[in-house]
Coordinates of C-alpha atoms in Angstrom, one line a residue:
M1 CA 35.1 19.9 12.2
K2 CA 35.4 23.3 11.5
S3 CA 32.7 24.6 8.5
I4 CA 34.4 28.4 7.6
L5 CA 32.9 30.8 5.2
L6 CA 35.3 33.5 3.9
I7 CA 33.5 36.6 2.4
M8 CA 35.6 39.3 -0.2
P9 CA 33.9 41.8 -2.2
Y10 CA 35.5 40.8 -4.8
G11 CA 38.4 38.9 -6.3
S12 CA 40.5 41.3 -7.9
V13 CA 44.5 40.4 -8.0
G14 CA 44.2 42.9 -4.7
G15 CA 45.7 42.0 -0.9
M16 CA 42.9 41.1 0.4
E17 CA 41.7 38.9 -1.9
R18 CA 45.7 37.5 -1.7
L19 CA 45.0 36.9 1.9
A20 CA 41.3 35.3 1.3
I21 CA 42.9 32.5 -0.9
N22 CA 46.1 32.4 1.1
F23 CA 43.1 31.1 3.6
Y24 CA 41.3 28.7 1.8
N25 CA 44.5 26.8 0.6
Y26 CA 45.2 26.4 4.3
Y27 CA 42.0 25.5 5.8
K28 CA 41.6 23.0 2.7
N29 CA 44.5 21.3 2.8
N30 CA 43.9 21.0 6.4
G31 CA 41.1 19.2 6.6
Y32 CA 38.2 22.2 7.3
T33 CA 35.3 22.8 4.7
V34 CA 36.1 26.4 3.3
K35 CA 33.7 28.5 1.3
A36 CA 34.0 31.8 -0.1
I37 CA 31.9 34.4 -1.5
K38 CA 32.9 37.1 -4.1
I39 CA 29.8 39.9 -3.5
I40 CA 30.8 41.0 -7.5
K41 CA 32.2 38.2 -9.4
L42 CA 33.9 39.5 -12.3
E43 CA 35.0 37.8 -15.4
S44 CA 38.6 39.4 -15.6
D45 CA 38.8 38.0 -11.6
I46 CA 42.1 36.5 -10.4
I47 CA 41.0 35.4 -7.8
N48 CA 39.1 31.7 -7.8
F49 CA 37.9 29.4 -5.7
G50 CA 36.5 26.8 -8.1
E51 CA 33.2 24.9 -7.6
D52 CA 33.9 26.2 -3.6
E53 CA 32.7 29.5 -4.8
I54 CA 30.1 31.5 -4.2
F55 CA 29.3 34.7 -5.7
L56 CA 25.7 37.6 -5.2
S57 CA 26.0 39.4 -8.4
N58 CA 27.8 38.9 -11.8
I59 CA 27.6 42.6 -11.9
D60 CA 29.5 45.3 -11.3
F61 CA 28.0 48.5 -9.1
C62 CA 29.2 51.7 -11.6
E63 CA 26.9 49.2 -13.4
M64 CA 23.6 49.7 -11.9
S65 CA 22.0 51.9 -11.3
F66 CA 21.3 53.5 -7.8
S67 CA 18.2 51.9 -7.2
K68 CA 18.8 48.3 -8.3
R69 CA 22.0 49.3 -6.2
F70 CA 20.5 51.2 -2.8
L71 CA 18.2 47.7 -3.2
F72 CA 21.4 44.9 -4.1
Y73 CA 22.8 46.7 -0.6
L74 CA 19.4 46.1 1.5
K75 CA 19.2 42.3 0.2
I76 CA 23.4 41.3 0.5
P77 CA 22.5 40.4 4.5
F78 CA 19.4 38.5 3.3
M79 CA 21.7 36.2 1.1
I80 CA 24.9 35.5 3.3
R81 CA 22.6 34.5 5.9
K82 CA 21.2 31.7 3.9
I83 CA 24.4 30.6 2.7
I84 CA 25.4 30.6 6.1
K85 CA 22.6 28.4 6.7
Q86 CA 22.3 26.3 4.4
N87 CA 26.5 24.9 5.1
K88 CA 26.1 25.0 7.9
T89 CA 28.8 27.9 9.2
S90 CA 30.8 27.6 12.5
H91 CA 33.2 30.0 11.4
S92 CA 33.3 33.3 9.1
I93 CA 35.5 35.4 7.5
A94 CA 35.3 38.9 6.7
F95 CA 37.6 41.3 4.6
G96 CA 37.8 44.6 4.5
D97 CA 35.4 47.3 4.9
M98 CA 32.3 46.0 2.6
A99 CA 33.2 42.4 3.3
N100 CA 32.8 43.6 7.4
I101 CA 29.5 45.2 7.6
F102 CA 27.3 43.1 5.4
S103 CA 28.7 40.5 7.9
S104 CA 27.8 42.2 11.2
L105 CA 24.0 42.4 9.4
T106 CA 23.4 39.1 9.1
F107 CA 22.6 38.6 12.8
T108 CA 24.1 34.7 12.8
K109 CA 25.2 32.1 15.8
E110 CA 29.5 32.0 14.1
Y111 CA 31.8 31.7 15.3
K112 CA 32.2 36.3 13.2
I113 CA 35.1 37.7 12.3
A114 CA 36.5 41.1 10.3
S115 CA 39.2 42.4 9.4
I116 CA 40.8 45.6 8.9
H117 CA 43.2 46.6 6.9
A118 CA 44.2 50.6 6.9
L119 CA 44.8 53.5 8.4
K120 CA 40.6 54.5 8.7
S121 CA 40.9 57.5 10.0
V122 CA 42.8 58.3 6.4
E123 CA 40.5 56.1 4.1
F124 CA 37.8 58.5 5.6
V125 CA 38.9 61.8 4.5
N126 CA 36.9 61.4 1.4
K127 CA 33.0 62.0 2.6
S128 CA 31.1 59.4 0.9
F129 CA 27.6 56.9 1.6
L130 CA 28.9 53.9 1.8
N131 CA 32.7 55.1 4.2
T132 CA 30.0 56.8 6.0
I133 CA 28.4 53.2 7.0
F134 CA 31.5 51.5 7.0
K135 CA 32.3 54.3 10.5
L136 CA 28.9 54.1 11.5
G137 CA 29.4 50.1 11.8
F138 CA 32.0 51.1 13.9
K139 CA 30.1 52.2 16.8
T140 CA 26.3 49.3 16.2
S141 CA 27.3 46.5 13.5
Y142 CA 30.3 46.0 15.4
I143 CA 29.1 44.1 18.3
N144 CA 27.9 41.6 16.7
F145 CA 31.9 40.4 15.9
D146 CA 33.5 37.6 17.8
K147 CA 36.3 38.9 16.8
V148 CA 38.3 42.3 15.2
V149 CA 41.5 42.0 13.3
C150 CA 43.8 44.3 13.1
I151 CA 46.7 43.8 10.5
S152 CA 48.5 46.3 12.3
T153 CA 49.1 48.4 15.9
A154 CA 49.7 50.8 14.0
I155 CA 45.6 50.9 12.3
K156 CA 44.4 49.1 16.0
V157 CA 45.3 52.8 17.6
D158 CA 44.2 54.5 14.1
L159 CA 40.7 52.5 15.2
I160 CA 41.0 54.1 19.1
K161 CA 42.3 56.9 19.1
N162 CA 40.5 58.7 16.1
C163 CA 37.8 56.4 14.6
G164 CA 35.5 56.1 18.0
F165 CA 35.5 51.9 17.8
R166 CA 33.6 51.2 20.3
F167 CA 34.2 47.4 20.9
K168 CA 38.2 48.0 22.0
E169 CA 37.8 44.7 23.8
K170 CA 37.3 42.4 20.5
L171 CA 40.5 44.2 18.6
K172 CA 43.0 41.7 17.7
V173 CA 46.0 42.3 15.9
I174 CA 47.4 40.0 13.8
Y175 CA 49.3 40.1 10.8
N176 CA 48.8 39.2 7.4
P177 CA 49.5 35.3 7.2
H178 CA 51.9 34.5 3.7
D179 CA 52.4 31.5 1.5
I180 CA 55.5 32.1 1.7
E181 CA 57.4 28.6 -0.5
T182 CA 54.4 29.7 -3.0
I183 CA 55.6 32.5 -3.6
T184 CA 58.9 31.8 -3.8
N185 CA 58.1 28.7 -6.1
L186 CA 56.3 31.4 -7.8
S187 CA 58.9 34.1 -8.7
K188 CA 60.7 31.0 -9.6
I189 CA 59.0 30.9 -13.4
A190 CA 60.5 32.5 -16.8
I191 CA 58.2 34.9 -18.1
E192 CA 57.6 33.5 -21.3
S193 CA 57.0 37.1 -23.2
K194 CA 59.8 38.1 -24.4
E195 CA 58.8 41.6 -24.7
E196 CA 57.8 41.8 -20.6
N197 CA 61.1 39.7 -20.0
G198 CA 63.3 43.0 -22.2
V199 CA 61.7 45.8 -19.9
F200 CA 63.7 43.8 -17.5
D201 CA 67.7 44.1 -19.2
K202 CA 68.1 47.8 -17.7
K203 CA 68.3 48.1 -13.4
T204 CA 63.9 48.1 -12.7
V205 CA 62.4 49.6 -10.6
L206 CA 58.5 47.9 -9.8
F207 CA 55.2 49.1 -8.3
L208 CA 52.4 46.6 -7.6
G209 CA 49.1 47.0 -6.8
R210 CA 46.3 48.8 -8.2
L211 CA 46.4 51.9 -9.7
C212 CA 44.1 54.1 -7.4
T213 CA 44.4 57.3 -5.9
Q214 CA 45.0 55.8 -2.1
K215 CA 48.3 54.2 -4.3
A216 CA 48.9 57.3 -5.5
P217 CA 51.2 55.8 -8.6
W218 CA 52.1 59.9 -9.6
H219 CA 54.4 60.7 -6.6
L220 CA 56.3 57.1 -7.9
I221 CA 56.1 58.2 -11.6
K222 CA 57.8 61.8 -10.8
A223 CA 60.5 60.1 -8.5
F224 CA 61.3 58.0 -11.0
S225 CA 61.8 60.8 -14.2
L226 CA 64.7 62.9 -10.9
L227 CA 65.6 59.5 -11.8
V228 CA 65.9 59.1 -15.4
K229 CA 67.2 62.6 -15.5
K230 CA 70.1 61.2 -14.8
S231 CA 70.8 58.5 -16.4
N232 CA 68.5 56.3 -18.7
S233 CA 69.3 53.7 -17.4
Y234 CA 66.1 52.5 -15.6
N235 CA 63.0 51.1 -16.4
L236 CA 59.1 51.9 -14.2
V237 CA 57.2 48.9 -14.1
L238 CA 53.9 49.1 -12.7
I239 CA 51.8 45.6 -13.4
G240 CA 48.4 46.2 -11.5
D241 CA 45.1 48.0 -12.8
G242 CA 43.3 50.5 -11.8
D243 CA 40.7 53.8 -11.8
V244 CA 39.8 54.3 -15.2
N245 CA 40.3 58.7 -14.2
V246 CA 43.9 57.2 -12.4
L247 CA 44.9 55.4 -15.8
N248 CA 44.3 58.2 -17.4
Y249 CA 46.4 60.8 -15.1
I250 CA 49.3 58.6 -14.7
N251 CA 49.4 58.5 -18.2
E252 CA 49.4 61.9 -19.7
L253 CA 51.5 62.9 -16.9
I254 CA 54.6 59.6 -18.2
E255 CA 53.2 61.7 -21.5
E256 CA 54.4 64.8 -20.2
L257 CA 57.4 63.9 -18.0
Q258 CA 58.7 62.3 -21.4
I259 CA 60.1 58.9 -20.4
K260 CA 57.0 56.8 -21.7
E261 CA 60.2 54.8 -23.0
N262 CA 60.8 53.5 -20.1
V263 CA 57.4 53.2 -18.4
F264 CA 55.9 49.9 -18.9
L265 CA 52.0 49.2 -18.1
L266 CA 51.3 46.1 -18.1
G267 CA 48.3 45.4 -16.6
R268 CA 46.9 42.5 -14.0
K269 CA 48.4 39.7 -13.8
S270 CA 48.0 36.3 -12.8
N271 CA 51.5 35.5 -11.3
P272 CA 53.3 39.4 -10.4
Y273 CA 55.7 37.3 -8.8
Q274 CA 57.4 36.0 -11.7
Y275 CA 57.3 40.4 -12.6
L276 CA 58.4 41.0 -9.1
S277 CA 61.3 38.2 -8.8
N278 CA 63.3 40.1 -12.1
A279 CA 63.0 43.7 -10.5
S280 CA 65.7 46.2 -8.7
V281 CA 63.9 47.8 -6.1
L282 CA 59.8 47.0 -5.2
A283 CA 57.9 50.7 -5.1
L284 CA 55.4 52.0 -3.2
S285 CA 54.1 55.5 -2.4
S286 CA 50.6 55.3 -1.4
Y287 CA 49.4 57.9 1.4
Y288 CA 47.4 55.5 3.8
E289 CA 48.1 51.3 4.2
G290 CA 48.1 48.8 6.9
T291 CA 50.5 46.3 6.5
P292 CA 50.4 46.1 2.8
N293 CA 51.1 42.2 0.8
V294 CA 53.5 43.2 -1.4
I295 CA 56.4 44.9 1.2
V296 CA 56.3 40.9 2.4
E297 CA 55.8 39.6 -1.6
A298 CA 59.3 41.8 -1.9
I299 CA 61.0 40.1 1.3
A300 CA 59.7 36.4 0.1
C301 CA 61.6 37.3 -3.3
E302 CA 64.3 39.3 -1.7
I303 CA 64.4 42.7 -3.5
P304 CA 64.8 45.2 -1.7
I305 CA 62.1 48.0 -1.0
V306 CA 61.2 51.9 -0.9
S307 CA 58.0 52.7 0.4
S308 CA 56.4 56.0 1.6
N309 CA 55.9 56.4 5.1
C310 CA 51.8 55.7 4.7
T311 CA 51.5 54.5 8.7
D312 CA 54.0 53.2 11.5
G313 CA 52.6 49.7 10.0
I314 CA 55.6 49.4 7.1
I315 CA 58.2 49.6 9.8
E316 CA 56.7 46.3 12.0
L317 CA 57.0 44.3 8.3
M318 CA 60.2 45.8 7.2
S319 CA 61.9 45.7 9.7
N320 CA 63.3 44.5 13.2
K321 CA 63.9 47.2 14.7
K322 CA 67.3 47.5 13.3
L323 CA 66.9 51.1 12.3
H324 CA 69.2 54.2 11.4
K325 CA 68.3 57.4 10.2
N326 CA 69.4 58.7 7.0
G327 CA 67.9 63.0 7.5
D328 CA 64.4 61.9 6.5
L329 CA 65.0 58.7 5.3
L330 CA 65.1 55.6 7.6
I331 CA 66.9 52.9 6.8
T332 CA 65.7 49.4 7.5
E333 CA 67.3 45.5 7.1
S334 CA 64.7 45.4 3.7
G335 CA 65.0 48.8 1.9
I336 CA 64.2 52.4 2.8
I337 CA 61.3 53.7 4.1
T338 CA 60.7 57.8 3.0
P339 CA 58.7 60.4 4.5
N340 CA 54.4 59.8 4.1
F341 CA 53.0 62.3 1.1
F342 CA 50.6 61.9 2.2
K343 CA 48.7 66.0 2.8
D344 CA 45.0 65.7 3.5
N345 CA 44.1 65.4 -0.2
L346 CA 43.2 62.0 -1.4
S347 CA 43.1 63.0 -4.5
I348 CA 44.5 63.5 -8.0
P349 CA 46.6 66.6 -8.3
E350 CA 45.7 69.6 -9.4
N351 CA 48.9 70.6 -11.2
N352 CA 52.6 68.6 -11.6
E353 CA 54.5 70.8 -9.1
F354 CA 57.3 68.5 -7.9
I355 CA 57.8 67.5 -4.0
E356 CA 60.0 67.9 -1.5
E357 CA 59.1 63.6 -1.2
E358 CA 59.6 62.9 -4.4
I359 CA 62.7 63.9 -4.7
Q360 CA 63.4 62.2 -1.6
F361 CA 62.1 59.4 -2.8
S362 CA 64.3 59.0 -6.1
Y363 CA 66.9 59.7 -3.8
A364 CA 66.2 56.1 -1.7
L365 CA 65.5 54.9 -5.3
E366 CA 69.0 55.5 -6.4
M367 CA 70.8 54.4 -2.9
I368 CA 69.3 50.2 -3.8
L369 CA 69.9 51.1 -6.6
S370 CA 73.1 51.7 -7.2
D371 CA 74.0 50.1 -4.3
D372 CA 73.1 45.6 -3.8
N373 CA 74.4 45.5 -0.5
Y374 CA 70.7 47.1 0.0
K375 CA 69.6 42.9 -1.5
T376 CA 72.9 41.6 0.8
Q377 CA 71.2 42.8 3.8
L378 CA 67.8 41.4 3.2
I379 CA 69.6 37.9 2.4
L380 CA 70.7 37.9 5.7
N381 CA 67.9 39.0 7.7
K382 CA 65.5 37.3 5.6
K383 CA 64.4 34.6 7.4
T384 CA 63.9 36.4 10.6
L385 CA 61.7 39.0 8.9
L386 CA 59.5 36.9 7.6
E387 CA 58.5 34.2 10.6
K388 CA 56.2 36.5 12.3
F389 CA 54.2 36.1 9.3
E390 CA 53.8 32.0 9.2
I391 CA 50.0 30.7 7.8
K392 CA 50.2 28.4 10.2
K393 CA 50.3 30.3 13.4
I394 CA 48.3 33.2 11.9
A395 CA 45.8 31.1 10.8
E396 CA 44.8 28.9 13.5
E397 CA 45.0 32.5 15.5
Y398 CA 41.8 33.6 13.2
L399 CA 39.7 31.1 14.8
Q400 CA 40.7 30.7 18.4

């Protein structure tokens, strides 16, 4: 019987963590021995693995001094190596750059799998010590993996063309799996808070994810403000925690745009699907993505989508290639794809001037909010859109 080790940086409610718990539940329910390592465990963790969870530190990186953090980085591969040996691990799956690089340095002999979840050429625009190490791994330590999973074709092409990835034969495109039945069941649970439930009394735009520079939530907020100028009959709900600087900036932006009465920051939720299923449209304004889980989750909850064209992987998720254009907008079976916001700068904007892409995004939101046909088309195409994310097929494909 296979013994599987899942390795991830944190236990928040981000895409990689939700992917890890989906794998955990599938493998566990099918009789595998499964353990899960969190490099950092926090009291605020939403994704948890019970008695099968192992953590390397309960102090976050940002709370460590530079010297302690550097020493911890050096110790992590040895700590993971010890766990692999103790549990007689036959397969390990690492989720994302940090987990990948540490897994690649354990020099253990299990079937070793890495996974890459975003367009790295865009992410590495921000120069940092860790990004330098992660990129170096593409040319060195990734040789130690048996398989490197790219969650979209766009990511694989980007690694080869733009990131100097040396071990092309190890790259395999496998979409993220989703437990559609569980998502559907969780989405049907009523929101208990009367106050939170009340925000859905109006047609609601919903953001679900981490509030960080990658997700560029200010573009969504500004686009939404253009909607409110036309009609006060809309609300914007943001589900997720985030970087302090980003949170401070978007709160100031909401005040400046005078839309505070229409915008609700509800924080992290253990069951975001009950909020998603009450929305009128899901909005994603990211600078870059891989194949964001929230797109598939919205389709499962029958909620149409407006997303920036933050990666070609978006088209892979939102469409079965039945696209048509409306100006600069791509109309798909599940919603609308708008022009990308990314302008070679992954940071908080220096000014709040509106840009053409925000106007286009606002127009796309208005199109879906004013026309029930988008939801009807999504429901009609839901089955075929979701077929490629079936968890049994994908979870087994990882191990082959």
